[in-house]
mmCIF file of C-alpha atoms in Angstrom:
data_model
loop_
_atom_site.group_PDB
_atom_site.id
_atom_site.type_symbol
_atom_site.label_atom_id
_atom_site.label_comp_id
_atom_site.label_asym_id
_atom_site.label_seq_id
_atom_site.Cartn_x
_atom_site.Cartn_y
_atom_site.Cartn_z
ATOM 1 C CA UNK A 104 119.461 108.403 94.343
ATOM 2 C CA UNK A 105 117.158 106.817 96.527
ATOM 3 C CA UNK A 106 117.914 103.674 98.442
ATOM 4 C CA UNK A 107 114.723 101.438 98.691
ATOM 5 C CA UNK A 108 113.229 97.850 100.387
ATOM 6 C CA UNK A 109 111.996 95.072 98.146
ATOM 7 C CA UNK A 110 108.641 94.092 99.646
ATOM 8 C CA UNK A 111 108.467 90.288 98.463
ATOM 9 C CA UNK A 112 105.152 89.003 98.843
ATOM 10 C CA UNK A 113 106.702 85.621 97.815
ATOM 11 C CA UNK A 114 108.675 85.583 100.912
ATOM 12 C CA UNK A 115 106.540 86.871 104.006
ATOM 13 C CA UNK A 116 103.136 87.112 105.159
ATOM 14 C CA UNK A 117 101.335 90.445 104.733
ATOM 15 C CA UNK A 118 101.280 91.019 108.277
ATOM 16 C CA UNK A 119 104.889 90.225 108.692
ATOM 17 C CA UNK A 120 105.874 92.314 105.511
ATOM 18 C CA UNK A 121 103.949 95.229 106.848
ATOM 19 C CA UNK A 122 106.237 95.198 109.953
ATOM 20 C CA UNK A 123 109.432 95.031 108.010
ATOM 21 C CA UNK A 124 108.349 98.320 105.978
ATOM 22 C CA UNK A 125 107.820 100.243 108.830
ATOM 23 C CA UNK A 126 111.351 98.783 110.227
ATOM 24 C CA UNK A 127 112.541 100.040 106.864
ATOM 25 C CA UNK A 128 111.388 103.327 107.189
ATOM 26 C CA UNK A 129 113.090 103.512 110.372
ATOM 27 C CA UNK A 130 116.424 102.260 109.090
ATOM 28 C CA UNK A 131 116.369 105.001 106.433
ATOM 29 C CA UNK A 132 114.911 103.491 103.426
ATOM 30 C CA UNK A 133 113.204 105.817 100.988
ATOM 31 C CA UNK A 134 110.915 103.765 99.261
ATOM 32 C CA UNK A 135 109.492 100.491 98.702
ATOM 33 C CA UNK A 136 108.857 98.454 95.566
ATOM 34 C CA UNK A 137 106.206 95.757 96.198
ATOM 35 C CA UNK A 138 106.085 92.497 94.097
ATOM 36 C CA UNK A 139 102.427 91.140 92.788
ATOM 37 C CA UNK A 140 102.469 87.518 92.857
ATOM 38 C CA UNK A 141 99.654 85.025 92.802
ATOM 39 C CA UNK A 142 102.112 82.218 93.481
ATOM 40 C CA UNK A 143 105.529 82.156 94.989
ATOM 41 C CA UNK A 144 108.747 81.607 92.946
ATOM 42 C CA UNK A 145 108.967 77.866 94.862
ATOM 43 C CA UNK A 146 106.791 76.080 97.251
ATOM 44 C CA UNK A 147 109.762 77.077 99.871
ATOM 45 C CA UNK A 148 108.958 80.431 99.878
ATOM 46 C CA UNK A 149 105.524 79.649 100.549
ATOM 47 C CA UNK A 150 103.296 83.130 100.450
ATOM 48 C CA UNK A 151 101.825 85.299 98.050
ATOM 49 C CA UNK A 152 99.500 87.885 99.867
ATOM 50 C CA UNK A 153 97.476 90.095 97.377
ATOM 51 C CA UNK A 154 99.670 93.035 97.119
ATOM 52 C CA UNK A 155 96.848 95.625 96.023
ATOM 53 C CA UNK A 156 95.007 95.381 99.606
ATOM 54 C CA UNK A 157 98.392 95.385 101.313
ATOM 55 C CA UNK A 158 99.547 98.541 99.759
ATOM 56 C CA UNK A 159 96.680 100.498 101.474
ATOM 57 C CA UNK A 160 97.926 99.483 104.820
ATOM 58 C CA UNK A 161 101.494 99.926 104.269
ATOM 59 C CA UNK A 162 101.360 103.338 102.994
ATOM 60 C CA UNK A 163 99.038 104.450 105.639
ATOM 61 C CA UNK A 164 101.682 102.908 108.053
ATOM 62 C CA UNK A 165 104.905 104.612 106.879
ATOM 63 C CA UNK A 166 105.317 108.126 104.975
ATOM 64 C CA UNK A 167 107.185 106.148 102.167
ATOM 65 C CA UNK A 168 106.553 106.511 98.368
ATOM 66 C CA UNK A 169 105.795 103.141 96.888
ATOM 67 C CA UNK A 170 105.611 101.414 93.845
ATOM 68 C CA UNK A 171 104.379 98.093 92.558
ATOM 69 C CA UNK A 172 105.343 95.607 89.470
ATOM 70 C CA UNK A 173 102.585 93.949 87.915
ATOM 71 C CA UNK A 174 101.355 92.748 84.657
ATOM 72 C CA UNK A 175 98.208 93.851 82.711
ATOM 73 C CA UNK A 176 96.004 92.279 80.077
ATOM 74 C CA UNK A 177 95.703 88.610 81.661
ATOM 75 C CA UNK A 178 95.088 88.490 85.314
ATOM 76 C CA UNK A 179 94.366 91.885 85.716
ATOM 77 C CA UNK A 180 92.265 93.832 83.189
ATOM 78 C CA UNK A 181 94.117 97.252 82.392
ATOM 79 C CA UNK A 182 90.958 99.063 83.840
ATOM 80 C CA UNK A 183 91.328 97.378 87.410
ATOM 81 C CA UNK A 184 94.671 98.721 87.465
ATOM 82 C CA UNK A 185 93.839 102.009 86.490
ATOM 83 C CA UNK A 186 91.585 102.104 89.288
ATOM 84 C CA UNK A 187 93.618 100.727 91.946
ATOM 85 C CA UNK A 188 96.344 103.036 91.296
ATOM 86 C CA UNK A 189 94.161 106.117 91.069
ATOM 87 C CA UNK A 190 92.599 105.144 94.606
ATOM 88 C CA UNK A 191 95.954 104.877 96.063
ATOM 89 C CA UNK A 192 97.248 108.221 94.724
ATOM 90 C CA UNK A 193 93.936 109.909 95.853
ATOM 91 C CA UNK A 194 94.667 108.449 99.770
ATOM 92 C CA UNK A 195 98.235 109.213 99.495
ATOM 93 C CA UNK A 196 99.013 111.737 96.639
ATOM 94 C CA UNK A 197 102.096 111.591 94.912
ATOM 95 C CA UNK A 198 103.458 108.673 96.891
ATOM 96 C CA UNK A 199 102.761 105.792 94.319
ATOM 97 C CA UNK A 200 104.119 104.658 91.160
ATOM 98 C CA UNK A 201 103.257 101.839 88.718
ATOM 99 C CA UNK A 202 105.526 99.378 86.923
ATOM 100 C CA UNK A 203 103.766 97.356 84.330
ATOM 101 C CA UNK A 204 105.350 94.337 82.741
ATOM 102 C CA UNK A 205 104.643 91.588 80.091
ATOM 103 C CA UNK A 206 104.058 89.043 82.927
ATOM 104 C CA UNK A 207 105.395 85.748 83.560
ATOM 105 C CA UNK A 208 103.432 82.379 82.814
ATOM 106 C CA UNK A 209 103.900 81.564 86.765
ATOM 107 C CA UNK A 210 101.178 84.347 87.787
ATOM 108 C CA UNK A 211 99.113 85.202 84.687
ATOM 109 C CA UNK A 212 98.427 81.728 83.331
ATOM 110 C CA UNK A 213 96.247 80.660 86.135
ATOM 111 C CA UNK A 214 93.024 82.119 84.062
ATOM 112 C CA UNK A 215 93.429 79.455 81.686
ATOM 113 C CA UNK A 216 93.837 81.561 78.789
ATOM 114 C CA UNK A 217 96.351 80.670 76.367
ATOM 115 C CA UNK A 218 100.084 82.081 77.094
ATOM 116 C CA UNK A 219 100.936 84.476 74.215
ATOM 117 C CA UNK A 220 104.297 84.668 72.655
ATOM 118 C CA UNK A 221 106.553 87.635 73.603
ATOM 119 C CA UNK A 222 105.809 89.921 70.897
ATOM 120 C CA UNK A 223 102.202 89.695 71.392
ATOM 121 C CA UNK A 224 102.661 90.378 75.520
ATOM 122 C CA UNK A 225 104.576 93.291 74.517
ATOM 123 C CA UNK A 226 102.187 94.806 72.401
ATOM 124 C CA UNK A 227 99.387 93.926 74.655
ATOM 125 C CA UNK A 228 101.495 95.652 77.806
ATOM 126 C CA UNK A 229 102.103 99.144 75.692
ATOM 127 C CA UNK A 230 98.290 98.934 74.783
ATOM 128 C CA UNK A 231 97.367 98.181 78.314
ATOM 129 C CA UNK A 232 99.341 101.421 79.683
ATOM 130 C CA UNK A 233 97.724 103.318 76.714
ATOM 131 C CA UNK A 234 94.274 102.299 78.262
ATOM 132 C CA UNK A 235 95.141 103.306 81.916
ATOM 133 C CA UNK A 236 96.521 106.441 81.256
ATOM 134 C CA UNK A 237 93.081 107.317 79.069
ATOM 135 C CA UNK A 238 91.310 106.524 82.171
ATOM 136 C CA UNK A 239 93.207 108.396 84.706
ATOM 137 C CA UNK A 240 92.361 111.629 82.589
ATOM 138 C CA UNK A 241 88.761 110.893 83.920
ATOM 139 C CA UNK A 242 87.065 110.393 80.532
ATOM 140 C CA UNK A 243 85.010 107.683 79.221
ATOM 141 C CA UNK A 244 87.321 105.066 77.437
ATOM 142 C CA UNK A 245 86.256 102.683 74.695
ATOM 143 C CA UNK A 246 89.018 100.515 73.125
ATOM 144 C CA UNK A 247 89.053 97.515 70.997
ATOM 145 C CA UNK A 248 92.165 95.605 70.077
ATOM 146 C CA UNK A 249 94.061 93.097 72.173
ATOM 147 C CA UNK A 250 92.535 94.707 74.951
ATOM 148 C CA UNK A 251 88.728 95.534 74.854
ATOM 149 C CA UNK A 252 87.173 97.952 77.173
ATOM 150 C CA UNK A 253 83.556 99.557 76.817
ATOM 151 C CA UNK A 254 82.446 102.895 78.086
ATOM 152 C CA UNK A 255 84.579 102.642 81.135
ATOM 153 C CA UNK A 256 85.080 105.837 83.210
ATOM 154 C CA UNK A 257 87.023 106.761 86.564
ATOM 155 C CA UNK A 258 85.110 108.948 88.627
ATOM 156 C CA UNK A 259 87.574 109.085 91.227
ATOM 157 C CA UNK A 260 90.793 109.771 88.895
ATOM 158 C CA UNK A 261 94.341 110.186 90.700
ATOM 159 C CA UNK A 262 95.265 113.326 92.413
ATOM 160 C CA UNK A 263 98.670 113.434 91.023
ATOM 161 C CA UNK A 264 100.135 112.269 87.660
ATOM 162 C CA UNK A 265 101.303 108.754 88.538
ATOM 163 C CA UNK A 266 104.637 107.318 86.663
ATOM 164 C CA UNK A 267 104.481 104.289 85.029
ATOM 165 C CA UNK A 268 107.733 102.507 84.454
ATOM 166 C CA UNK A 269 108.571 99.494 82.534
ATOM 167 C CA UNK A 270 110.051 96.282 83.858
ATOM 168 C CA UNK A 271 113.074 94.543 81.395
ATOM 169 C CA UNK A 272 115.692 92.102 81.806
ATOM 170 C CA UNK A 273 117.347 92.245 78.261
ATOM 171 C CA UNK A 274 118.629 95.493 76.390
ATOM 172 C CA UNK A 275 116.356 94.825 73.412
ATOM 173 C CA UNK A 276 113.097 95.205 75.711
ATOM 174 C CA UNK A 277 114.789 98.075 77.665
ATOM 175 C CA UNK A 278 115.318 99.967 74.376
ATOM 176 C CA UNK A 279 111.724 99.241 73.434
ATOM 177 C CA UNK A 280 110.513 100.388 76.626
ATOM 178 C CA UNK A 281 112.409 103.613 76.524
ATOM 179 C CA UNK A 282 110.065 104.793 73.685
ATOM 180 C CA UNK A 283 107.229 104.950 76.212
ATOM 181 C CA UNK A 284 107.658 104.697 79.990
ATOM 182 C CA UNK A 285 108.649 106.950 82.392
ATOM 183 C CA UNK A 286 111.636 104.951 83.902
ATOM 184 C CA UNK A 287 113.072 101.353 84.189
ATOM 185 C CA UNK A 288 112.716 98.678 86.278
ATOM 186 C CA UNK A 289 115.434 95.435 85.988
ATOM 187 C CA UNK A 290 117.247 93.011 87.922
ATOM 188 C CA UNK A 291 120.367 92.801 89.852
ATOM 189 C CA UNK A 292 123.506 91.982 87.200
ATOM 190 C CA UNK A 293 127.062 92.342 86.516
ATOM 191 C CA UNK A 294 127.777 96.083 86.314
ATOM 192 C CA UNK A 295 128.675 95.481 82.621
ATOM 193 C CA UNK A 296 125.424 94.013 81.924
ATOM 194 C CA UNK A 297 123.649 96.232 83.689
ATOM 195 C CA UNK A 298 125.141 99.273 81.938
ATOM 196 C CA UNK A 299 124.254 97.685 78.758
ATOM 197 C CA UNK A 300 120.375 97.499 79.715
ATOM 198 C CA UNK A 301 120.474 101.184 81.030
ATOM 199 C CA UNK A 302 122.162 102.579 77.922
ATOM 200 C CA UNK A 303 119.517 100.709 75.501
ATOM 201 C CA UNK A 304 116.471 102.206 77.476
ATOM 202 C CA UNK A 305 118.217 105.769 77.559
ATOM 203 C CA UNK A 306 118.890 105.170 73.757
ATOM 204 C CA UNK A 307 115.115 104.282 73.296
ATOM 205 C CA UNK A 308 113.828 107.539 75.099
ATOM 206 C CA UNK A 309 116.546 109.882 73.171
ATOM 207 C CA UNK A 310 114.862 108.577 70.090
ATOM 208 C CA UNK A 311 111.668 108.793 70.929
ATOM 209 C CA UNK A 312 112.043 112.465 71.873
ATOM 210 C CA UNK A 313 114.176 113.412 68.694
#
C-alpha cells in the first residue's frame, strides 16, 4: 500500500501546490494524484491552474510518482493526452500514470459542444484510451469513430509502459472499467459501499481474463 497526497488545483495556486507536494514528500507521502480542472467546484475555492504545465515542475522538484485524472474526448483530444503523458515519461521514466474518466460538464462543456449522455461518454472514453495506447507504440494512427484521428504519430513515445487507470463512482461503471483499465480510482465512501465498487472492478477484470 502507498499513501498519496491529492494535489487539488481547484483549491490552491500552482505555486502553493508546488510547495505542498515538496512538503508531502518530506512528510513521507509516496505518490501524488493531480486533479485537472478548468473550473473549480465553487467560486469559493477559486483556483484552476493548468495541471499539465505544473506536472513537469512538480516531478522535477520531487522524486515521487505522479498521476492525473482527466477526461479525453472533448476538452482534450486523446492525441494531445498521449503526447503529454509520453513527454512526462521521457523526462521521468516510470514515475507517471494516467487516469481517464468520462468527464464532468463543469469542465468539459467549455468547448460549447453538446454534452453527451453517459453511455456515449463511456464509449468515447474507451475509444480514446485505445487511441492513446496505439499512439504510445510509436506508429502512425488513423481512426474514425467517435474519436477522429488522421495519420498521427508520436515521434517521442514513452520510455516505460504507462499504466492507464479508470475513474468510477458507481459499481456499474467500476465493473465496466475492470474489463480494460489497469486500475481503479474512486472517491471516499463508507467502507461497505467502497467494497462494493472495488469488488465490481475486480469482477470485471476477472471476466475479461477468462
